[in-house]
Structure formats: C-alpha cells, structure tokens
mmCIF file of C-alpha atoms in Angstrom:
data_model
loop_
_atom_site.group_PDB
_atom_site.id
_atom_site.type_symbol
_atom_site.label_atom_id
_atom_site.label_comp_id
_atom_site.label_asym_id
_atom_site.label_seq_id
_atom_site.Cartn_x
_atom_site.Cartn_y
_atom_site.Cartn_z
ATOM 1 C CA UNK C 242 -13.820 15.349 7.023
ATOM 2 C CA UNK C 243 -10.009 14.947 6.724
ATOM 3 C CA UNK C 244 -9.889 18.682 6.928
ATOM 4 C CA UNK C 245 -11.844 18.843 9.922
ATOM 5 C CA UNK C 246 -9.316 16.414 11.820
ATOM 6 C CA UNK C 247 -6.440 18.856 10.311
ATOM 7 C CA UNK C 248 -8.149 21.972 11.851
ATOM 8 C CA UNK C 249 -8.421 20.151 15.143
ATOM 9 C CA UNK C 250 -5.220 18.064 15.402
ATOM 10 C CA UNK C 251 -2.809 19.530 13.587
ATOM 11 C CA UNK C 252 -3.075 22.888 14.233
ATOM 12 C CA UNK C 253 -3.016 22.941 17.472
ATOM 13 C CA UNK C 254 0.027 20.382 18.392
ATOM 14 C CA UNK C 255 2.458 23.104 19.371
ATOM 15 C CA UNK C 256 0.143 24.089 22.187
ATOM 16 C CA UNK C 257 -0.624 20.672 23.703
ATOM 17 C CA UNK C 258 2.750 19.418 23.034
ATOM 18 C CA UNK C 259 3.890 22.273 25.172
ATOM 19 C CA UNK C 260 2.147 21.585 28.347
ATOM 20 C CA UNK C 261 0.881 18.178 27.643
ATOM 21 C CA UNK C 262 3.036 14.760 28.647
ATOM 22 C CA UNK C 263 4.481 12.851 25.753
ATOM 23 C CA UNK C 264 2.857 9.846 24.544
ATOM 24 C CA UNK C 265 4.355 6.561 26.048
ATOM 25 C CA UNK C 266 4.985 3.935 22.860
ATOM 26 C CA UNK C 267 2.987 1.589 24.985
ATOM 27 C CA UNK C 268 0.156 4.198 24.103
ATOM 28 C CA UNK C 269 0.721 4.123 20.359
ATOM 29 C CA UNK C 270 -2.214 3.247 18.362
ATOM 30 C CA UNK C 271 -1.677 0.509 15.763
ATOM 31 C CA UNK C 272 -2.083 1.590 12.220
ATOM 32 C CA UNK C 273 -2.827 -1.399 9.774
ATOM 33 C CA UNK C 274 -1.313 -0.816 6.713
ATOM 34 C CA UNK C 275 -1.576 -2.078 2.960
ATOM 35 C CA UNK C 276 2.051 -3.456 2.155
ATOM 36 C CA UNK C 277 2.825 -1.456 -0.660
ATOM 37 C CA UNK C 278 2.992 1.281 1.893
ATOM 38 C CA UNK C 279 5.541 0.099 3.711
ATOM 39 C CA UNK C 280 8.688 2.608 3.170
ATOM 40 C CA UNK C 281 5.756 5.687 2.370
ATOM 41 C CA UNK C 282 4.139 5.309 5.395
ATOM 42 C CA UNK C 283 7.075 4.500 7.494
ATOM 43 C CA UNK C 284 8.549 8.222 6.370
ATOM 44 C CA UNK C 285 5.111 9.860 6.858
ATOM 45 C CA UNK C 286 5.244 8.223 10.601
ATOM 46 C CA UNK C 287 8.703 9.360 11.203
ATOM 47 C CA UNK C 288 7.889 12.984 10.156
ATOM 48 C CA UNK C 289 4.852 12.691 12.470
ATOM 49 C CA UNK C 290 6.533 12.020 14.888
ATOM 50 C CA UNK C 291 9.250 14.909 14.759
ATOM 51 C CA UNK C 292 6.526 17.254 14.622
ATOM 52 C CA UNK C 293 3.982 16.610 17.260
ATOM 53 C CA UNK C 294 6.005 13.797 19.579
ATOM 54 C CA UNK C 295 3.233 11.296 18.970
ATOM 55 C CA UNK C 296 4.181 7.765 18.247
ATOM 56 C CA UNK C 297 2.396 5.438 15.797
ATOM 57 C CA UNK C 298 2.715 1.916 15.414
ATOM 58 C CA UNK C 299 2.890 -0.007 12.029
ATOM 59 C CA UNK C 300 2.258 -3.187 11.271
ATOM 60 C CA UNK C 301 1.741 -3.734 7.435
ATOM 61 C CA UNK C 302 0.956 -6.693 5.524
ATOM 62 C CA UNK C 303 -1.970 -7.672 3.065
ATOM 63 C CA UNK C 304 -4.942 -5.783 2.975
ATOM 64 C CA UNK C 305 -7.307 -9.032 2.928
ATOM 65 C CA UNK C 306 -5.627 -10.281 5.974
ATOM 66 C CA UNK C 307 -5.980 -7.061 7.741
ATOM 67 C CA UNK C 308 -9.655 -7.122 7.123
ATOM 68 C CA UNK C 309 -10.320 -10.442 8.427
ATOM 69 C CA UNK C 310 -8.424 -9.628 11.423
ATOM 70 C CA UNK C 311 -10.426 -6.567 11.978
ATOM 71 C CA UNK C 312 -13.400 -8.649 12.399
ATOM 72 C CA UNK C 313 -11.850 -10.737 14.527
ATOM 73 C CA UNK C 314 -11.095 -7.913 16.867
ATOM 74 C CA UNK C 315 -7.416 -7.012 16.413
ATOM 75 C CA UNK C 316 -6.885 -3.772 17.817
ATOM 76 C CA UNK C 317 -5.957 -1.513 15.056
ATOM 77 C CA UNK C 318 -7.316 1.861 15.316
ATOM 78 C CA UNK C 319 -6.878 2.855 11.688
ATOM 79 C CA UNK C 320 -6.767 1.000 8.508
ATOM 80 C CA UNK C 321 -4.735 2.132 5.281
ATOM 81 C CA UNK C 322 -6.435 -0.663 2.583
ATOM 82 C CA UNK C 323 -4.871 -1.246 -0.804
ATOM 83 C CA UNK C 324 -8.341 -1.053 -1.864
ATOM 84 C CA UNK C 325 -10.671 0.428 -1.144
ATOM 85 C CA UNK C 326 -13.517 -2.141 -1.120
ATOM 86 C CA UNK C 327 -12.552 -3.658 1.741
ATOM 87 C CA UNK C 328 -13.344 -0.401 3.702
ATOM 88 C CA UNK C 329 -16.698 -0.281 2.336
ATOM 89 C CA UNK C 330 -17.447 -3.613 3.618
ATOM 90 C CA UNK C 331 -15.729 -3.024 6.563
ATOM 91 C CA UNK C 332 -18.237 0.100 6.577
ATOM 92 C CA UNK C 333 -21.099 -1.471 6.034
ATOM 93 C CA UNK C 334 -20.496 -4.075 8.588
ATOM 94 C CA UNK C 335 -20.000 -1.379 11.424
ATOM 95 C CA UNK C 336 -16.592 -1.667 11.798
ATOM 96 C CA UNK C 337 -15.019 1.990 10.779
ATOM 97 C CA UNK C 338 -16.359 5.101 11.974
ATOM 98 C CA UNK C 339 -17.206 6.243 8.856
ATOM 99 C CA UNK C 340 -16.658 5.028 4.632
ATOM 100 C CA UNK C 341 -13.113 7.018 5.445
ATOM 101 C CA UNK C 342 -11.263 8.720 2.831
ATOM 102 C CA UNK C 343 -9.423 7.958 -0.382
ATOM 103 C CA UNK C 344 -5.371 8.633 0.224
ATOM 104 C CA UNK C 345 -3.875 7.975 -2.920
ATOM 105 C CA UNK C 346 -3.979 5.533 -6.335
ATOM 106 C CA UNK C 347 -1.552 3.233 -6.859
ATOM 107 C CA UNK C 348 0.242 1.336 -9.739
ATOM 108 C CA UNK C 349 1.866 -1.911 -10.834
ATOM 109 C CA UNK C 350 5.103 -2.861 -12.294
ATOM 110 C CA UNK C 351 6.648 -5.388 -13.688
ATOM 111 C CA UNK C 352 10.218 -5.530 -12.134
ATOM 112 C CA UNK C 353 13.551 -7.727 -12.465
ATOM 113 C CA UNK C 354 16.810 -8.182 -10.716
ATOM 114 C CA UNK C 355 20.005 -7.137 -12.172
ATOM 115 C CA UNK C 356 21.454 -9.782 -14.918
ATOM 116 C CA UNK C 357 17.646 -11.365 -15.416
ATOM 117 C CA UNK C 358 17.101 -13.285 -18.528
ATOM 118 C CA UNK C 359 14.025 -10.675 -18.375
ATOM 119 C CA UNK C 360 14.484 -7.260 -19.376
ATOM 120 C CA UNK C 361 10.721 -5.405 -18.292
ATOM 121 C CA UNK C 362 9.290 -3.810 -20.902
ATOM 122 C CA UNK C 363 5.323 -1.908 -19.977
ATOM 123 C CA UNK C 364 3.161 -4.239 -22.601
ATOM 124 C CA UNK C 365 4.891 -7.654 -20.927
ATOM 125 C CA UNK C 366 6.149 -8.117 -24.464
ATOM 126 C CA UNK C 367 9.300 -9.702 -23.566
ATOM 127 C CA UNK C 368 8.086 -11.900 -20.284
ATOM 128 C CA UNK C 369 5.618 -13.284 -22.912
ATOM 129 C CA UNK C 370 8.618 -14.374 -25.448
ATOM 130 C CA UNK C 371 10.404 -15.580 -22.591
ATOM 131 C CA UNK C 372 7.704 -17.500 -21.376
ATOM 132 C CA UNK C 373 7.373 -18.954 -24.598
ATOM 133 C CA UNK C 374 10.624 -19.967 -25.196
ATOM 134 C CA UNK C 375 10.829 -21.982 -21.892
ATOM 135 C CA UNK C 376 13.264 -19.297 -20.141
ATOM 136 C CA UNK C 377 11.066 -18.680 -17.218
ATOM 137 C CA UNK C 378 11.319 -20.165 -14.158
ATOM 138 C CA UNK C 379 9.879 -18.580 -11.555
ATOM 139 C CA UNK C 380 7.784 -15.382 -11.814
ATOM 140 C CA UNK C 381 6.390 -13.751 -8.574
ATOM 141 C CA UNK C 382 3.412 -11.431 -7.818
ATOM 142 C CA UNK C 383 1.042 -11.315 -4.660
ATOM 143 C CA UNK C 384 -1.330 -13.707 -3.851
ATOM 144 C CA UNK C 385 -4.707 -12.619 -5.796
ATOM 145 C CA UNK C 386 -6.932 -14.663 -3.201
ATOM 146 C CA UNK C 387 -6.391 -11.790 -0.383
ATOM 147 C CA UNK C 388 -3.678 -8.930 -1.640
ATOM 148 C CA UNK C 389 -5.029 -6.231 -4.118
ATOM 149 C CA UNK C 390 -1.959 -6.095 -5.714
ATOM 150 C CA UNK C 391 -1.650 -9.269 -6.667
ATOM 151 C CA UNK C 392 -5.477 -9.200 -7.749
ATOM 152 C CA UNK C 393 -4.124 -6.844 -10.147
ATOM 153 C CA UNK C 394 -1.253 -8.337 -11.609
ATOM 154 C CA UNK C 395 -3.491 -11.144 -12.203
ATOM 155 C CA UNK C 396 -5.663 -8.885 -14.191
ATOM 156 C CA UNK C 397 -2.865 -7.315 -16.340
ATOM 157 C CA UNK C 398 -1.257 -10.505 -16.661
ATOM 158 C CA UNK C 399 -5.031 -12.012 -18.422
ATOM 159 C CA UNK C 400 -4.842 -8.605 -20.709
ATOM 160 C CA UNK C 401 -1.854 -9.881 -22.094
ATOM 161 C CA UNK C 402 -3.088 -13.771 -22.547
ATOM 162 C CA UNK C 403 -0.425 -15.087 -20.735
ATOM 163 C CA UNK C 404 -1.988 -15.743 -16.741
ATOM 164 C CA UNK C 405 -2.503 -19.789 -17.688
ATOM 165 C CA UNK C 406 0.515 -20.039 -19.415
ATOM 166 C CA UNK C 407 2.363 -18.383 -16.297
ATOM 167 C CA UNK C 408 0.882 -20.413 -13.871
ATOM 168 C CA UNK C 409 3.385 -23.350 -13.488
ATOM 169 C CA UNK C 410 5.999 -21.143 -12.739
ATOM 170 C CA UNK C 411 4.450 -18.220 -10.096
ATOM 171 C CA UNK C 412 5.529 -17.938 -7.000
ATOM 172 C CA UNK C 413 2.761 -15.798 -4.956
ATOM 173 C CA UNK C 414 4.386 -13.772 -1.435
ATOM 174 C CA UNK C 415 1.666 -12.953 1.106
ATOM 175 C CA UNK C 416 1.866 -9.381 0.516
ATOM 176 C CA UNK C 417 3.430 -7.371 -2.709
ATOM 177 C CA UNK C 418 6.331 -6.668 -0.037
ATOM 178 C CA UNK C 419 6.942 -10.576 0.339
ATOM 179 C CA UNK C 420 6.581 -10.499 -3.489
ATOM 180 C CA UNK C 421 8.815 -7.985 -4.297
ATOM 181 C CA UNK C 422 11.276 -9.655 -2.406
ATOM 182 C CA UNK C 423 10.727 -13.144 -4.398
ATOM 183 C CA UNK C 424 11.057 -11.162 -7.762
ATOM 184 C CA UNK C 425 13.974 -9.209 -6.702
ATOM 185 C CA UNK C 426 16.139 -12.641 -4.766
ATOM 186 C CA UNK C 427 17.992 -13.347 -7.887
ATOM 187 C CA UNK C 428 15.956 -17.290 -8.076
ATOM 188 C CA UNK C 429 13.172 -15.593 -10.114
ATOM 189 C CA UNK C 430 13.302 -13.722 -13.294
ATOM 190 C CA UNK C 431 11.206 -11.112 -11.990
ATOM 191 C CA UNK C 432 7.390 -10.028 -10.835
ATOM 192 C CA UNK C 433 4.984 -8.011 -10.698
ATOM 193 C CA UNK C 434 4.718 -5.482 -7.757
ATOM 194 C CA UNK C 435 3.861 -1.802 -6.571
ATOM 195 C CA UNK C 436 5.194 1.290 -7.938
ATOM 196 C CA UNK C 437 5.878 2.664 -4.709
ATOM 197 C CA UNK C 438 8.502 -0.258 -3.777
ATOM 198 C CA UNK C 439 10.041 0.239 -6.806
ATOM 199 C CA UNK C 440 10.482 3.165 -6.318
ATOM 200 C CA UNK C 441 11.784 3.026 -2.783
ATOM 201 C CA UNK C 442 15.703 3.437 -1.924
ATOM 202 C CA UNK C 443 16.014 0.561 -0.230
ATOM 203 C CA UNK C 444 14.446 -1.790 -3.668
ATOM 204 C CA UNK C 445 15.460 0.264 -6.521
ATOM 205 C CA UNK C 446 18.909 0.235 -6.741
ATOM 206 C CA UNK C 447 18.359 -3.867 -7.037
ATOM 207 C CA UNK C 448 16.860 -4.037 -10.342
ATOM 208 C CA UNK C 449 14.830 -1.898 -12.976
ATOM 209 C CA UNK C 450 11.316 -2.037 -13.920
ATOM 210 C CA UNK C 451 8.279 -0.635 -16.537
ATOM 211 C CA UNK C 452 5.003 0.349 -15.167
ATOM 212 C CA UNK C 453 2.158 -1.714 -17.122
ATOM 213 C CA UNK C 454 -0.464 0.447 -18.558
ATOM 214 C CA UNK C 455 -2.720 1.611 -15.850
ATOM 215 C CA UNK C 456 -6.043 0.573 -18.194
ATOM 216 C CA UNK C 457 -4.892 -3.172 -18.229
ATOM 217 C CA UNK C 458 -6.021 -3.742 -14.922
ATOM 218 C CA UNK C 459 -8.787 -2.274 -12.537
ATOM 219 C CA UNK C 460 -7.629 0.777 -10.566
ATOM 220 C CA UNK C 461 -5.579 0.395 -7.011
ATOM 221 C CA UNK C 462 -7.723 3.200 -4.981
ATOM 222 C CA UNK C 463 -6.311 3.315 -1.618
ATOM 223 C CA UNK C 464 -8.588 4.090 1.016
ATOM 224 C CA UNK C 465 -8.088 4.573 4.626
ATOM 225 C CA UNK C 466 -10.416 4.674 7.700
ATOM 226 C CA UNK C 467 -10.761 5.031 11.132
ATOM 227 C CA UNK C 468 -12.029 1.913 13.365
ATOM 228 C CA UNK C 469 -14.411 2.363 16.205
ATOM 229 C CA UNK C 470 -12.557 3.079 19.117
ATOM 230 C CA UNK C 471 -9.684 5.172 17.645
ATOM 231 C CA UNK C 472 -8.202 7.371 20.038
ATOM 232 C CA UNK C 473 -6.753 11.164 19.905
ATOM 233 C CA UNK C 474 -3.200 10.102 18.373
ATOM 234 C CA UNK C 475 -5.286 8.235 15.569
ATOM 235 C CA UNK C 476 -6.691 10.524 15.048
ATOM 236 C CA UNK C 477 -4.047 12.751 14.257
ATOM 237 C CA UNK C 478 -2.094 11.022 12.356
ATOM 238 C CA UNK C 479 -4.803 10.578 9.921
ATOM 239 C CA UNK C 480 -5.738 13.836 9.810
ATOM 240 C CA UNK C 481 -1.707 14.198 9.317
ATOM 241 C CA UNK C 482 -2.011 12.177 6.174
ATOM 242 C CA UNK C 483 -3.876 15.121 4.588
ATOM 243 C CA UNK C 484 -0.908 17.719 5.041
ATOM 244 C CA UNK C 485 1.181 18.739 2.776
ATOM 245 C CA UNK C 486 4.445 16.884 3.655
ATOM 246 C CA UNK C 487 2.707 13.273 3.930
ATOM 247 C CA UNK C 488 1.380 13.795 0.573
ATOM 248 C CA UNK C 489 4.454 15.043 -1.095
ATOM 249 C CA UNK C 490 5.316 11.577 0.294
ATOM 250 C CA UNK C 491 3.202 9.941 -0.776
ATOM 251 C CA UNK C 492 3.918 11.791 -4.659
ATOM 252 C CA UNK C 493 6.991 10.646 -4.049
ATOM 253 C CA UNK C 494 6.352 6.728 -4.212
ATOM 254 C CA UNK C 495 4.294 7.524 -6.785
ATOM 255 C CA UNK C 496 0.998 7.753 -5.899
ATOM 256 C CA UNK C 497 -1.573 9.675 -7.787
ATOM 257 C CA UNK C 498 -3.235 11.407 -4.994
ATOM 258 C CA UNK C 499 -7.112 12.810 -4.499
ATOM 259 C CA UNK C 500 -7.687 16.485 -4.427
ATOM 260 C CA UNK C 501 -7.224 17.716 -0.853
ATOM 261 C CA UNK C 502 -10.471 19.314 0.604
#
C-alpha cells in the first residue's frame, strides 16, 4: 500500500508542482508524531518539502496522548505511533483508514550527562551499584502510564531487578523528549531514552550512552497510519516516508527499518 501512494504521489510531483499553486502553510496537514521522532522526522519533513513544495506540520509528543486526542477529534491527518498497538486500536475503532504500515523499530538507551557519577554501561551494571550505594538521585525515563518508551524502560529496568528499588528517585517527562531532557539537565544522573535522540546532533554531544539489550524489553515497532479524512499532501508525505532518502533517515537515528515493498 505504501508503494501504491509512492507510484501516485511521488512520482508525479514534478508535473503538478509545475503547473499547480503551492500549498499555503495554513493548508498543511498536521502529522502527529511519536516523540522519539522528533529530529528524524523533522529532517524527513524538511527534505519533503525541498522536493515537492508541500508543507507538513508537526506536532510531536507521547504516543498515548496522541491517541486519546484522536478520539477526541483533534485534527491530525496522520499518526506516526511509538507503537504500534495504539494504531490497531485506533483501527479497530474506525479511526485510521486502514491498520497502516510499520516505519521502523526502535531502541532504548541508557544515557548520562557529562561528569555523571553514572558512567552507562548496556546490562545497567553500574546504575545498579550506584543505586545501591545511595549515589542516585534522580533517574529519568518516560512516563510508562501513556509513552511507549517509557513502558519500555520500565520493562528493562524489571529485567535487571532494580524498577522498585529505582522508584524513589525517577523523575518521569511526558514524552522520552521531555525525558531526555531531565536525564541530560545535569540535576539527574542520567535516564533512559530513545536511540534516535541519542543519536541526534543536537543531544549527543551532551553526554554518552549504551544501548540495553534489545531482548530485555518488548520490541518498539513503530507504526504509522493515515486518519479518516487525510487529504492529498498526507498523503504524500506518507507515501514519502517509504523513499529512499526518508529511510536512510530514518537508518540514520537508528532505526531498524521493515523491508520496503
């Protein structure tokens, strides 16, 4: 299906771009995307843009609180989830035109500022030490009740024994953005948050970090979909998400990424 929206989108921008009016940024659809997306996506929408003229809007933030606000009504027209779950019920609910597709598969870290008591380490070896030898004081990851990421580091943080233990002292950010910038303010020791902002220019040069073993916690599959109502630029861009430049994106952050059709 993504490859059908390539064939009809993409390939023909030059032509309606050519004779066509540009698209007003009053007329940009809304794309609703999972946080850890944030400096991926925001590349991906830039190139976009430079090649057909189309203008997206993004609004990112947690993947549970996108969801409820779907079925309130907010007018997003396409929804990049964290996990993909929440499409399916979305899905089965009505809500998307379709179960959507799967975009990429993402991965924790555990990550600390520069001159942390913490050094990261991928088994959590040396956060548990710490924590038992009373140096931790704050430790951040995203808040489990509504952020897959944060459901995650939950999960990787019970694998290790240590989630009870840590609780006193976690600081949860609404997003693994909001997170990441908790773990990385220099008042926490560290946290637990995406691969792909650890990997972005704008985070990495502020601290280092070890990816946790991808079997320690249920996979992050990232699915996205479009919602009833989703107009021609929408659909584009998703379709656009398929090509070959928004997925060596997407490599770059570190995402795993499905086979394209």
């Amino acid at each position: 299906m993504i490859l059908h929206h390539l064939r009809r989108f993409c390939f023909g921008l030059i032509a309606v771009f050519a004779t066509g009016p540009a698209f007003a940024q009053s007329d940009a659809p809304v794309i609703a995307a999972a946080s850890d997306l944030q400096f991926a996506v925001t590349e991906i929408a830039e190139a976009f843009t430079a090649l057909t003229g189309m203008d997206v809007r993004l609004s990112f933030g947690s993947t549970g609180n996108f969801a409820r606000q779907i079925r309130e009504g907010a007018p997003f027209e396409i929804f990049m989830a964290a996990d993909e779950d929440f499409i399916a019920d979305l899905h089965q609910e009505g809500l998307t035109r379709d179960a959507g597709d799967l975009y990429g598969i993402g991965r924790i870290v555990v990550m600390t500022p520069h001159g942390s008591s913490l050094t990261p380490d991928a088994t959590l070896d040396n956060l548990s030490a710490l924590l038992a030898s009373g140096g931790v004081t704050r430790f951040a990851i995203a808040n489990p009740d509504h952020a897959p990421y944060g459901m995650r580091a939950r999960e990787a943080l019970i694998a290790k024994g240590i989630w009870d233990d840590l609780q006193p002292f976690m600081v949860l950010g609404e997003n693994v953005s909001q997170a990441a910038q908790f773990a990385l303010s220099g008042n926490a020791e560290g946290g637990i948050i995406a691969y792909s902002l650890a990997l972005a220019p704008q985070v990495a040069p502020r601290g280092t970090y070890a990816l946790i073993p991808e079997d320690w916690h249920a996979p992050l599959r990232q699915r996205m979909a479009l919602l009833n109502g989703a107009g021609d630029v929408a659909e584009a861009f998703y379709a656009y998400m398929n090509a070959p430049a928004a997925r060596e994106i997407m490599e770059r952050y570190g995402f795993d990424l499905p086979e394209a059709d």
